[in-house]
Amino acid sequence: MVRFWRSLRDGSSFDAVLVWLALGYLIVFSAFPLIYNIVISLQTVDLFSIASLNRPFVGLQNYREVLSQPIAGLVFWNTLQFVVLSIVFQLCIGFGLALFFQQDFPGASYLRGLFLAGWIMPALVIGAVWSWILAGDFGVLNYWLRSLGLIDQNIFWLSDPSVSLYSVIIANIWLGVPFNMILLSVGLAAIPHDVYEAAELDGATAWQRFRTITLPLMRAPLGAVISLGVIFTLQQFDLFAALTQGGPSNASNVAQYWSWQLSFQTYQISYGSVVSVLMIVFVIGVAAIYTRSTRHEQAA
Amino acid sequence: MKKYILLALAILFVAVYLFPLYWMYVTALKPSSEIFQFPPTFWPQDPQFDVADVWTRLQMDRFLTNSLIIAVGTSAIIVAVGTGCAYALARVRSVWMDIALFAILMMQVLPSSLMITPIFVAFSQVGLLEYPRLAVILAQAAKSLPLYIVLCRTAFMQVPRELEEAALVDGNSRIGAFFGVAIPLARNGILVTSVLIFLHAFGEYVYSRSLIGERALQPATVGLQSFMGPNTSDWSGVMTYSAIYVTPILIIFVLLQRRIVSGLTAGALK
Amino acid sequence: MRLTIALTAVGLLATTVIASAQEVELDLWTIDDPGEYHYVLAEEFMKEHPNIKINVRTVQFRDMVNDLARAVATGSGPDITYIDNPEVALFASRGLLLDLKPHIEKSEIVKEEDIYPGPLASVTWEGGIYGLPRGANTIALYYNADKFREAGLDPDNPPGTWDQLYEAAKALTKPDQNVYGLAFSAVASEEGTFQFLPWLQMTGGNYDNVATEGGAKALNFWKRLIDERLASPDTLIRSQWDSTGTFNTGSAAMAISGPWELPRMSQEAKFEYRAALLPVPEEGAERASALGEGDNVILANTDNPDEAFQFVEFLYAQMPRVWNEFGYLPASQVEVKDPKNPEIYAVFEESMKYARNRGPHPEWPRISKAIQQAIQSTLTGQAEAGAALEAAQQQIDQVLGK
């Protein structure tokens, strides 16, 4: 007992206790739903048998049936596009803005704070506002494009199957920029100024300084932001519900929305869970890459 | 001179980015037929701002109080449970820690809308639904905890280990070094992350909608949804509601973030 | 002294316990908000029956089935709830609803033969009656009489056939003024199915028989309206409410929707609006219309079936008021005194005669989804109408076990 207390005070048990505190909480409150989803995906589940786990076991049958649905391929391709495009643009814009506001000019920090609007507006409102901006007939975006002479026919951002997915992506990029910017700003602020000054004295160009100082030192924040970005993007649900409902004709349907449709619109709960499990598998991949990348971090 | 060019550019960026926010305010002022007009009007012809009316009609004080309770509760749990974990994950490099980090990330995969059925079933079995706001706090804390841990971890990564080792040499215990050195030095990161988590919880919707049946206990997001159902016509009311909801947080944040992001960080590491 | 106070307190406590022991509490779920049907009538009912307390809870329309199923599965469901009519079979077929037939037979207020056949069919499952309609609705063609005159059309002679509808839409479309001829909804939700089914039924098809020539003709007609920009391409993602919103602001000259639009229309539409029966494929063709609105049902595991029925019966007895106060059509033979918007009421009342059910089928959402997919893939040009309906038919047959 004494030894335990000492190791808690001075040794490695301290770390273990801290980690287990959080992990235990998550296992109680998050692991159960995940396991439940996995179990359901292997069973035949009725809307009314959700409260017991004692149901007919069908193995991978559900997986075969979901994957053989004609829209499965489309949905997974859309999901991939949605995740990759959202992340790339969110990160570039967010990083660009973080670097920009890092410079010294009056009001920089106040103006930067305003970017948080995207983070605090209720999701329902964001959806409604974007649906007006993107509306085909009376939308502001079309009005501008027409006033600038860029188009002469209204683009039906939300109901044209060839653009609807990209419309949701645009709205999602908008939504994700503040998160990226603020966190990368915090990271940038932690880089000591003298490092840059030294490099400047050595005659390094701005680009060289960015590449040799900023990027390596930003490795940890970037890794965190990207991996969380992937997870957030996969969780994006409200924008689909508000803007296109995955339509028209599934042109903007993605895995998370499809899963919800299967479970809660046509009540094929097992199929919905199958899609969730496939998403989990995808995120396992992402989480593995992230965890690996943290190994190269300078354990400062 | 360069400063003012930068300022002008910054204002331009902010203006472009904030257009949707502006649109929310303008819509709040428009009567509903004007919302669907083409060409759109950039300033309402006959502005009407019914803050007082929306506030009382929808009993926003009660809704906002509930949101606040949920957000405070969630943040408290997360900060209490997550900070130490983030610290440990940042300090110790081992396979086990990799596995723990991996597991934590994994817990956050699915959108709330897909997690809610099992959570509802489990909570109702153990009787947690008797305390609906607590149920939402517990579920939402689990939802945001991984985010908090991952972000705080990067904050601790940037605290030089030497300072802490110096404290240990001076006779501090690990616990003492954690509270006396690591947390004060990482406080900016912790603060920013806590604010993000807080705002997340403040805007939580899916769990509250499903777990809280009683209107008097529902947060503002559910209140908002309840008057923008499939047949919403009062869009200016919806936008007024959300303007009331967004404006104070936005002001507080703009004022605070200066301290949070720039001021403190720069000073702390010197 | 203290003792007496304590004793009085105990006495008071005892009396309240006795008083509340006689009181029955009923939980009611509804899609209404305070001030609407269930809230208003629950208040009235409680005034008449002080011993029954009704706790009303609002659930969003789209969440009702899931929330209810979840609650029933965990044993925390309400006593009485509202369900949209195509969903009644889903719950009834699993024995979750109380069969009201024995109660109706004893009732002096509810008579089975008074209920219109459509609404009655939607609550009937294998011989039992599992709910009472709170009203009904259907769809018709609203039109802007002012715009008719401007375009040289006769507002007293609205389009009666599909061809006339097309011609009228064409004459009324003014791209330079951002005015479309017609607004309707082809959204990928139950609403899209609701709007499309009558078109299919007028040509002899039905939900279990969609791959017909008439079905393809109807879909191609819709496609033509959108391709020629007589209706907005956003028809594909707009709900009926949003579509009709464009009619109210003058951005569409005609709209297909139901009576629930009238309160808003009377406020927003600054023009003379009228209604007509849904146009038919050709002169003399069979008519059809959609049947909407939902039912008051009692959950099978309620502890107080008699009181619950008393309340549902009370709701049913308010049928003559539903048009004027709540905007539904009566679902049974009652006389509506001084209807608001009398001409439009007459059109909807007539239209009700042709209103047909969706289903009933316990797996209705999957059937509906197949139909929505056919509509959407045709209108976006991804599939040809016949092929799209053929694909839908296959999925529907699978559901129906054919």
PDB file of N, CA and C in Angstrom, chain A residues 9-11 15 18 22 25-26 36-37 100 106 109 113-114 116 119-120 122 124-125 132 137-138 140 143 174 178 183 190 231 235 259 264 283-284 288 290-291 294-295 297 300, chain B residues 6-7 17 23 27 36 38-39 42 81 84 92-93 98 102 105-106 108-110 113-114 117-118 138 141-143 151 153 157-158 161 174 196 199 225 235 242 245 253 257-258:
ATOM      1  N   ARG A   9       2.710   8.995  -6.002  1.00  0.00           N
ATOM      2  CA  ARG A   9       3.242  10.339  -5.795  1.00  0.00           C
ATOM      3  C   ARG A   9       4.411  10.630  -6.724  1.00  0.00           C
ATOM      4  N   ASP A  10       5.264   9.648  -6.879  1.00  0.00           N
ATOM      5  CA  ASP A  10       6.529   9.951  -7.533  1.00  0.00           C
ATOM      6  C   ASP A  10       6.814   9.118  -8.781  1.00  0.00           C
ATOM      7  N   GLY A  11       6.012   8.112  -9.036  1.00  0.00           N
ATOM      8  CA  GLY A  11       6.413   7.223 -10.119  1.00  0.00           C
ATOM      9  C   GLY A  11       5.383   7.051 -11.202  1.00  0.00           C
ATOM     10  N   ASP A  15       0.877   8.253 -13.776  1.00  0.00           N
ATOM     11  CA  ASP A  15       0.429   8.350 -15.158  1.00  0.00           C
ATOM     12  C   ASP A  15      -0.675   7.347 -15.450  1.00  0.00           C
ATOM     13  N   LEU A  18      -3.972   8.450 -14.075  1.00  0.00           N
ATOM     14  CA  LEU A  18      -4.545   9.534 -14.867  1.00  0.00           C
ATOM     15  C   LEU A  18      -5.174   9.010 -16.151  1.00  0.00           C
ATOM     16  N   ALA A  22      -9.651   8.609 -17.390  1.00  0.00           N
ATOM     17  CA  ALA A  22     -10.354   9.010 -18.602  1.00  0.00           C
ATOM     18  C   ALA A  22     -10.820   7.789 -19.391  1.00  0.00           C
ATOM     19  N   TYR A  25     -13.841   6.179 -17.902  1.00  0.00           N
ATOM     20  CA  TYR A  25     -15.049   6.950 -18.197  1.00  0.00           C
ATOM     21  C   TYR A  25     -15.544   6.645 -19.613  1.00  0.00           C
ATOM     22  N   LEU A  26     -14.601   6.642 -20.531  1.00  0.00           N
ATOM     23  CA  LEU A  26     -14.990   6.397 -21.925  1.00  0.00           C
ATOM     24  C   LEU A  26     -15.507   4.986 -22.121  1.00  0.00           C
ATOM     25  N   TYR A  36     -22.434  -2.208 -28.971  1.00  0.00           N
ATOM     26  CA  TYR A  36     -23.844  -2.440 -29.301  1.00  0.00           C
ATOM     27  C   TYR A  36     -24.059  -2.369 -30.814  1.00  0.00           C
ATOM     28  N   ASN A  37     -23.453  -1.351 -31.429  1.00  0.00           N
ATOM     29  CA  ASN A  37     -23.572  -1.219 -32.880  1.00  0.00           C
ATOM     30  C   ASN A  37     -22.980  -2.420 -33.603  1.00  0.00           C
ATOM     31  N   PHE A 100      -1.528  34.217 -41.091  1.00  0.00           N
ATOM     32  CA  PHE A 100      -1.814  35.614 -41.405  1.00  0.00           C
ATOM     33  C   PHE A 100      -2.029  36.425 -40.128  1.00  0.00           C
ATOM     34  N   PRO A 106      -2.732  46.120 -36.147  1.00  0.00           N
ATOM     35  CA  PRO A 106      -3.748  46.506 -35.163  1.00  0.00           C
ATOM     36  C   PRO A 106      -5.012  45.665 -35.276  1.00  0.00           C
ATOM     37  N   SER A 109      -5.908  40.306 -33.094  1.00  0.00           N
ATOM     38  CA  SER A 109      -6.469  39.241 -32.261  1.00  0.00           C
ATOM     39  C   SER A 109      -7.990  39.356 -32.139  1.00  0.00           C
ATOM     40  N   GLY A 113     -10.746  36.494 -33.385  1.00  0.00           N
ATOM     41  CA  GLY A 113     -11.801  35.952 -32.522  1.00  0.00           C
ATOM     42  C   GLY A 113     -13.128  35.842 -33.233  1.00  0.00           C
ATOM     43  N   LEU A 114     -13.354  36.753 -34.180  1.00  0.00           N
ATOM     44  CA  LEU A 114     -14.649  36.724 -34.865  1.00  0.00           C
ATOM     45  C   LEU A 114     -14.850  35.451 -35.676  1.00  0.00           C
ATOM     46  N   LEU A 116     -14.682  32.664 -34.747  1.00  0.00           N
ATOM     47  CA  LEU A 116     -15.338  31.609 -33.972  1.00  0.00           C
ATOM     48  C   LEU A 116     -16.833  31.544 -34.180  1.00  0.00           C
ATOM     49  N   TRP A 119     -18.095  28.362 -35.145  1.00  0.00           N
ATOM     50  CA  TRP A 119     -18.076  27.299 -34.156  1.00  0.00           C
ATOM     51  C   TRP A 119     -19.268  27.393 -33.217  1.00  0.00           C
ATOM     52  N   ILE A 120     -19.743  28.614 -32.978  1.00  0.00           N
ATOM     53  CA  ILE A 120     -20.784  28.753 -31.960  1.00  0.00           C
ATOM     54  C   ILE A 120     -22.194  28.855 -32.513  1.00  0.00           C
ATOM     55  N   PRO A 122     -25.614  27.686 -33.771  1.00  0.00           N
ATOM     56  CA  PRO A 122     -26.260  26.369 -33.669  1.00  0.00           C
ATOM     57  C   PRO A 122     -26.308  25.702 -35.049  1.00  0.00           C
ATOM     58  N   LEU A 124     -28.434  23.942 -36.493  1.00  0.00           N
ATOM     59  CA  LEU A 124     -29.685  24.098 -37.225  1.00  0.00           C
ATOM     60  C   LEU A 124     -29.710  25.421 -37.974  1.00  0.00           C
ATOM     61  N   VAL A 125     -29.174  26.442 -37.333  1.00  0.00           N
ATOM     62  CA  VAL A 125     -29.179  27.763 -37.951  1.00  0.00           C
ATOM     63  C   VAL A 125     -28.189  27.815 -39.101  1.00  0.00           C
ATOM     64  N   TRP A 132     -30.246  29.067 -47.621  1.00  0.00           N
ATOM     65  CA  TRP A 132     -30.681  30.279 -48.334  1.00  0.00           C
ATOM     66  C   TRP A 132     -29.589  30.821 -49.231  1.00  0.00           C
ATOM     67  N   ASP A 137     -33.106  29.436 -56.663  1.00  0.00           N
ATOM     68  CA  ASP A 137     -33.916  30.510 -57.230  1.00  0.00           C
ATOM     69  C   ASP A 137     -33.666  31.867 -56.587  1.00  0.00           C
ATOM     70  N   PHE A 138     -33.488  31.878 -55.273  1.00  0.00           N
ATOM     71  CA  PHE A 138     -33.364  33.169 -54.608  1.00  0.00           C
ATOM     72  C   PHE A 138     -32.079  33.288 -53.805  1.00  0.00           C
ATOM     73  N   VAL A 140     -28.239  33.937 -52.501  1.00  0.00           N
ATOM     74  CA  VAL A 140     -27.321  35.064 -52.629  1.00  0.00           C
ATOM     75  C   VAL A 140     -26.134  34.712 -53.511  1.00  0.00           C
ATOM     76  N   TYR A 143     -26.943  35.116 -56.989  1.00  0.00           N
ATOM     77  CA  TYR A 143     -27.110  36.536 -57.277  1.00  0.00           C
ATOM     78  C   TYR A 143     -25.755  37.177 -57.541  1.00  0.00           C
ATOM     79  N   TRP A 174     -16.506  25.864 -44.455  1.00  0.00           N
ATOM     80  CA  TRP A 174     -16.772  27.091 -43.686  1.00  0.00           C
ATOM     81  C   TRP A 174     -16.844  26.771 -42.199  1.00  0.00           C
ATOM     82  N   PRO A 178     -12.696  27.694 -38.411  1.00  0.00           N
ATOM     83  CA  PRO A 178     -12.326  28.269 -37.121  1.00  0.00           C
ATOM     84  C   PRO A 178     -11.592  27.287 -36.222  1.00  0.00           C
ATOM     85  N   LEU A 183      -6.776  26.419 -33.281  1.00  0.00           N
ATOM     86  CA  LEU A 183      -5.823  25.471 -32.705  1.00  0.00           C
ATOM     87  C   LEU A 183      -4.438  25.652 -33.293  1.00  0.00           C
ATOM     88  N   ALA A 190       3.141  29.201 -29.661  1.00  0.00           N
ATOM     89  CA  ALA A 190       4.078  28.541 -28.754  1.00  0.00           C
ATOM     90  C   ALA A 190       5.483  28.449 -29.324  1.00  0.00           C
ATOM     91  N   ILE A 231     -12.375  12.862 -38.051  1.00  0.00           N
ATOM     92  CA  ILE A 231     -13.459  12.357 -37.216  1.00  0.00           C
ATOM     93  C   ILE A 231     -14.652  13.314 -37.251  1.00  0.00           C
ATOM     94  N   GLN A 235     -18.476  12.886 -38.715  1.00  0.00           N
ATOM     95  CA  GLN A 235     -19.637  13.055 -37.847  1.00  0.00           C
ATOM     96  C   GLN A 235     -20.604  14.090 -38.386  1.00  0.00           C
ATOM     97  N   SER A 259     -26.378   5.744 -43.037  1.00  0.00           N
ATOM     98  CA  SER A 259     -26.583   4.899 -41.868  1.00  0.00           C
ATOM     99  C   SER A 259     -27.814   5.366 -41.092  1.00  0.00           C
ATOM    100  N   PHE A 264     -33.204   4.921 -39.185  1.00  0.00           N
ATOM    101  CA  PHE A 264     -34.287   5.721 -38.652  1.00  0.00           C
ATOM    102  C   PHE A 264     -35.349   6.114 -39.673  1.00  0.00           C
ATOM    103  N   VAL A 283     -12.187   4.736 -39.413  1.00  0.00           N
ATOM    104  CA  VAL A 283     -11.553   5.601 -38.422  1.00  0.00           C
ATOM    105  C   VAL A 283     -10.427   4.880 -37.694  1.00  0.00           C
ATOM    106  N   ILE A 284     -10.556   3.558 -37.540  1.00  0.00           N
ATOM    107  CA  ILE A 284      -9.439   2.813 -36.951  1.00  0.00           C
ATOM    108  C   ILE A 284      -8.186   3.068 -37.774  1.00  0.00           C
ATOM    109  N   ALA A 288      -4.948   4.899 -36.356  1.00  0.00           N
ATOM    110  CA  ALA A 288      -3.654   4.208 -36.374  1.00  0.00           C
ATOM    111  C   ALA A 288      -2.591   5.103 -36.988  1.00  0.00           C
ATOM    112  N   TYR A 290      -2.608   8.324 -37.084  1.00  0.00           N
ATOM    113  CA  TYR A 290      -2.314   9.420 -36.165  1.00  0.00           C
ATOM    114  C   TYR A 290      -1.400   8.954 -35.040  1.00  0.00           C
ATOM    115  N   THR A 291      -1.738   7.806 -34.448  1.00  0.00           N
ATOM    116  CA  THR A 291      -0.934   7.328 -33.330  1.00  0.00           C
ATOM    117  C   THR A 291       0.500   7.092 -33.774  1.00  0.00           C
ATOM    118  N   THR A 294       2.433  10.275 -34.003  1.00  0.00           N
ATOM    119  CA  THR A 294       2.851  10.906 -32.751  1.00  0.00           C
ATOM    120  C   THR A 294       4.173  10.333 -32.258  1.00  0.00           C
ATOM    121  N   ARG A 295       4.574   9.191 -32.786  1.00  0.00           N
ATOM    122  CA  ARG A 295       5.850   8.608 -32.357  1.00  0.00           C
ATOM    123  C   ARG A 295       7.025   9.469 -32.762  1.00  0.00           C
ATOM    124  N   GLU A 297       6.987  12.618 -32.812  1.00  0.00           N
ATOM    125  CA  GLU A 297       6.981  13.899 -32.132  1.00  0.00           C
ATOM    126  C   GLU A 297       8.199  14.009 -31.251  1.00  0.00           C
ATOM    127  N   ALA A 300       9.214  16.713 -26.059  1.00  0.00           N
ATOM    128  CA  ALA A 300      10.001  17.886 -25.697  1.00  0.00           C
ATOM    129  C   ALA A 300      10.582  17.805 -24.288  1.00  0.00           C
TER     130      ALA A 300
ATOM    131  N   LEU B   6      -2.300  44.977 -44.117  1.00  0.00           N
ATOM    132  CA  LEU B   6      -2.670  43.719 -43.447  1.00  0.00           C
ATOM    133  C   LEU B   6      -4.021  43.839 -42.775  1.00  0.00           C
ATOM    134  N   LEU B   7      -4.251  44.978 -42.149  1.00  0.00           N
ATOM    135  CA  LEU B   7      -5.522  45.185 -41.471  1.00  0.00           C
ATOM    136  C   LEU B   7      -6.676  45.138 -42.474  1.00  0.00           C
ATOM    137  N   TYR B  17     -15.792  35.748 -44.425  1.00  0.00           N
ATOM    138  CA  TYR B  17     -16.111  34.600 -43.592  1.00  0.00           C
ATOM    139  C   TYR B  17     -17.402  34.800 -42.821  1.00  0.00           C
ATOM    140  N   TRP B  23     -25.887  37.237 -42.523  1.00  0.00           N
ATOM    141  CA  TRP B  23     -27.159  36.828 -43.139  1.00  0.00           C
ATOM    142  C   TRP B  23     -28.168  36.394 -42.073  1.00  0.00           C
ATOM    143  N   THR B  27     -31.642  38.317 -41.711  1.00  0.00           N
ATOM    144  CA  THR B  27     -32.873  37.547 -41.833  1.00  0.00           C
ATOM    145  C   THR B  27     -33.754  37.732 -40.608  1.00  0.00           C
ATOM    146  N   PHE B  36     -37.430  35.181 -49.159  1.00  0.00           N
ATOM    147  CA  PHE B  36     -37.417  34.369 -50.375  1.00  0.00           C
ATOM    148  C   PHE B  36     -37.467  35.225 -51.635  1.00  0.00           C
ATOM    149  N   PHE B  38     -36.079  37.441 -54.810  1.00  0.00           N
ATOM    150  CA  PHE B  38     -34.921  37.526 -55.694  1.00  0.00           C
ATOM    151  C   PHE B  38     -35.096  38.765 -56.550  1.00  0.00           C
ATOM    152  N   PRO B  39     -34.112  39.616 -56.714  1.00  0.00           N
ATOM    153  CA  PRO B  39     -32.808  39.568 -56.042  1.00  0.00           C
ATOM    154  C   PRO B  39     -32.931  39.798 -54.547  1.00  0.00           C
ATOM    155  N   PHE B  42     -30.046  43.146 -49.254  1.00  0.00           N
ATOM    156  CA  PHE B  42     -28.924  43.033 -48.314  1.00  0.00           C
ATOM    157  C   PHE B  42     -29.160  43.831 -47.056  1.00  0.00           C
ATOM    158  N   VAL B  81     -11.612  14.930 -15.630  1.00  0.00           N
ATOM    159  CA  VAL B  81     -11.199  13.593 -16.029  1.00  0.00           C
ATOM    160  C   VAL B  81     -10.095  13.625 -17.085  1.00  0.00           C
ATOM    161  N   GLY B  84      -5.555  15.268 -16.721  1.00  0.00           N
ATOM    162  CA  GLY B  84      -4.481  14.400 -16.297  1.00  0.00           C
ATOM    163  C   GLY B  84      -4.115  13.382 -17.355  1.00  0.00           C
ATOM    164  N   VAL B  92       4.546  10.368 -21.254  1.00  0.00           N
ATOM    165  CA  VAL B  92       5.069   9.008 -21.286  1.00  0.00           C
ATOM    166  C   VAL B  92       5.007   8.467 -22.706  1.00  0.00           C
ATOM    167  N   ARG B  93       6.107   7.935 -23.165  1.00  0.00           N
ATOM    168  CA  ARG B  93       6.112   7.315 -24.487  1.00  0.00           C
ATOM    169  C   ARG B  93       6.232   5.815 -24.306  1.00  0.00           C
ATOM    170  N   ASP B  98       0.452   4.465 -26.525  1.00  0.00           N
ATOM    171  CA  ASP B  98      -0.037   4.510 -27.906  1.00  0.00           C
ATOM    172  C   ASP B  98      -1.393   3.838 -28.004  1.00  0.00           C
ATOM    173  N   PHE B 102      -4.890   5.595 -28.977  1.00  0.00           N
ATOM    174  CA  PHE B 102      -5.643   5.015 -30.079  1.00  0.00           C
ATOM    175  C   PHE B 102      -7.078   4.698 -29.634  1.00  0.00           C
ATOM    176  N   LEU B 105      -9.179   7.859 -29.221  1.00  0.00           N
ATOM    177  CA  LEU B 105      -9.630   8.403 -30.510  1.00  0.00           C
ATOM    178  C   LEU B 105     -10.796   7.589 -31.067  1.00  0.00           C
ATOM    179  N   MET B 106     -10.679   6.296 -30.896  1.00  0.00           N
ATOM    180  CA  MET B 106     -11.690   5.388 -31.446  1.00  0.00           C
ATOM    181  C   MET B 106     -13.083   5.625 -30.860  1.00  0.00           C
ATOM    182  N   GLN B 108     -14.665   8.090 -30.432  1.00  0.00           N
ATOM    183  CA  GLN B 108     -15.356   9.291 -30.865  1.00  0.00           C
ATOM    184  C   GLN B 108     -15.822   9.199 -32.310  1.00  0.00           C
ATOM    185  N   VAL B 109     -15.907   7.979 -32.806  1.00  0.00           N
ATOM    186  CA  VAL B 109     -16.128   7.825 -34.235  1.00  0.00           C
ATOM    187  C   VAL B 109     -17.497   8.271 -34.709  1.00  0.00           C
ATOM    188  N   LEU B 110     -18.521   7.785 -34.057  1.00  0.00           N
ATOM    189  CA  LEU B 110     -19.847   7.892 -34.671  1.00  0.00           C
ATOM    190  C   LEU B 110     -20.551   9.180 -34.276  1.00  0.00           C
ATOM    191  N   SER B 113     -26.121  11.080 -33.572  1.00  0.00           N
ATOM    192  CA  SER B 113     -27.396  10.551 -34.048  1.00  0.00           C
ATOM    193  C   SER B 113     -27.365   9.031 -34.188  1.00  0.00           C
ATOM    194  N   LEU B 114     -26.146   8.456 -34.293  1.00  0.00           N
ATOM    195  CA  LEU B 114     -26.071   6.998 -34.377  1.00  0.00           C
ATOM    196  C   LEU B 114     -25.762   6.363 -33.022  1.00  0.00           C
ATOM    197  N   THR B 117     -29.326   5.606 -29.848  1.00  0.00           N
ATOM    198  CA  THR B 117     -30.187   4.467 -29.502  1.00  0.00           C
ATOM    199  C   THR B 117     -29.590   3.624 -28.374  1.00  0.00           C
ATOM    200  N   PRO B 118     -28.340   3.157 -28.526  1.00  0.00           N
ATOM    201  CA  PRO B 118     -27.780   2.390 -27.403  1.00  0.00           C
ATOM    202  C   PRO B 118     -27.697   3.195 -26.113  1.00  0.00           C
ATOM    203  N   LEU B 138     -23.514  13.462 -18.872  1.00  0.00           N
ATOM    204  CA  LEU B 138     -22.636  12.293 -18.907  1.00  0.00           C
ATOM    205  C   LEU B 138     -22.357  11.853 -20.343  1.00  0.00           C
ATOM    206  N   ALA B 141     -20.223  14.486 -22.167  1.00  0.00           N
ATOM    207  CA  ALA B 141     -18.838  14.477 -21.685  1.00  0.00           C
ATOM    208  C   ALA B 141     -18.066  13.348 -22.363  1.00  0.00           C
ATOM    209  N   ALA B 142     -18.718  12.204 -22.498  1.00  0.00           N
ATOM    210  CA  ALA B 142     -18.056  11.088 -23.180  1.00  0.00           C
ATOM    211  C   ALA B 142     -17.785  11.438 -24.637  1.00  0.00           C
ATOM    212  N   LYS B 143     -18.698  12.201 -25.205  1.00  0.00           N
ATOM    213  CA  LYS B 143     -18.580  12.581 -26.613  1.00  0.00           C
ATOM    214  C   LYS B 143     -17.388  13.505 -26.848  1.00  0.00           C
ATOM    215  N   LEU B 151      -6.389  17.458 -27.804  1.00  0.00           N
ATOM    216  CA  LEU B 151      -5.946  18.846 -27.917  1.00  0.00           C
ATOM    217  C   LEU B 151      -5.087  19.269 -26.734  1.00  0.00           C
ATOM    218  N   ARG B 153      -3.338  17.384 -24.971  1.00  0.00           N
ATOM    219  CA  ARG B 153      -2.077  16.659 -25.070  1.00  0.00           C
ATOM    220  C   ARG B 153      -1.069  17.491 -25.847  1.00  0.00           C
ATOM    221  N   MET B 157       2.533  18.873 -24.666  1.00  0.00           N
ATOM    222  CA  MET B 157       3.742  18.564 -25.438  1.00  0.00           C
ATOM    223  C   MET B 157       4.641  19.785 -25.542  1.00  0.00           C
ATOM    224  N   GLN B 158       3.996  20.960 -25.583  1.00  0.00           N
ATOM    225  CA  GLN B 158       4.781  22.159 -25.822  1.00  0.00           C
ATOM    226  C   GLN B 158       5.355  22.759 -24.538  1.00  0.00           C
ATOM    227  N   ARG B 161       9.986  19.914 -20.882  1.00  0.00           N
ATOM    228  CA  ARG B 161      10.071  18.912 -19.822  1.00  0.00           C
ATOM    229  C   ARG B 161      11.075  19.318 -18.736  1.00  0.00           C
ATOM    230  N   ARG B 174       5.471  14.059  -8.084  1.00  0.00           N
ATOM    231  CA  ARG B 174       4.903  14.107  -9.431  1.00  0.00           C
ATOM    232  C   ARG B 174       3.615  14.918  -9.425  1.00  0.00           C
ATOM    233  N   LEU B 196     -13.699  25.575 -26.189  1.00  0.00           N
ATOM    234  CA  LEU B 196     -14.267  24.874 -27.351  1.00  0.00           C
ATOM    235  C   LEU B 196     -15.259  23.799 -26.891  1.00  0.00           C
ATOM    236  N   LEU B 199     -18.440  25.340 -25.604  1.00  0.00           N
ATOM    237  CA  LEU B 199     -19.338  25.796 -26.678  1.00  0.00           C
ATOM    238  C   LEU B 199     -20.016  24.604 -27.358  1.00  0.00           C
ATOM    239  N   GLN B 225     -35.232  23.993 -32.205  1.00  0.00           N
ATOM    240  CA  GLN B 225     -35.766  22.988 -33.123  1.00  0.00           C
ATOM    241  C   GLN B 225     -37.279  22.894 -32.997  1.00  0.00           C
ATOM    242  N   TRP B 235     -39.264  32.268 -40.026  1.00  0.00           N
ATOM    243  CA  TRP B 235     -37.809  32.208 -40.116  1.00  0.00           C
ATOM    244  C   TRP B 235     -37.158  33.388 -39.425  1.00  0.00           C
ATOM    245  N   SER B 242     -31.736  32.725 -32.716  1.00  0.00           N
ATOM    246  CA  SER B 242     -30.341  32.312 -32.758  1.00  0.00           C
ATOM    247  C   SER B 242     -29.426  33.511 -32.600  1.00  0.00           C
ATOM    248  N   TYR B 245     -28.989  33.989 -29.068  1.00  0.00           N
ATOM    249  CA  TYR B 245     -28.186  32.896 -28.548  1.00  0.00           C
ATOM    250  C   TYR B 245     -26.711  33.103 -28.872  1.00  0.00           C
ATOM    251  N   PHE B 253     -16.379  35.849 -26.359  1.00  0.00           N
ATOM    252  CA  PHE B 253     -15.235  35.146 -26.911  1.00  0.00           C
ATOM    253  C   PHE B 253     -14.248  36.086 -27.565  1.00  0.00           C
ATOM    254  N   GLN B 257     -10.585  35.844 -26.156  1.00  0.00           N
ATOM    255  CA  GLN B 257      -9.612  35.052 -26.907  1.00  0.00           C
ATOM    256  C   GLN B 257      -8.300  35.788 -27.076  1.00  0.00           C
ATOM    257  N   ARG B 258      -8.363  37.116 -27.031  1.00  0.00           N
ATOM    258  CA  ARG B 258      -7.136  37.895 -27.103  1.00  0.00           C
ATOM    259  C   ARG B 258      -6.206  37.471 -25.965  1.00  0.00           C
TER     260      ARG B 258
END
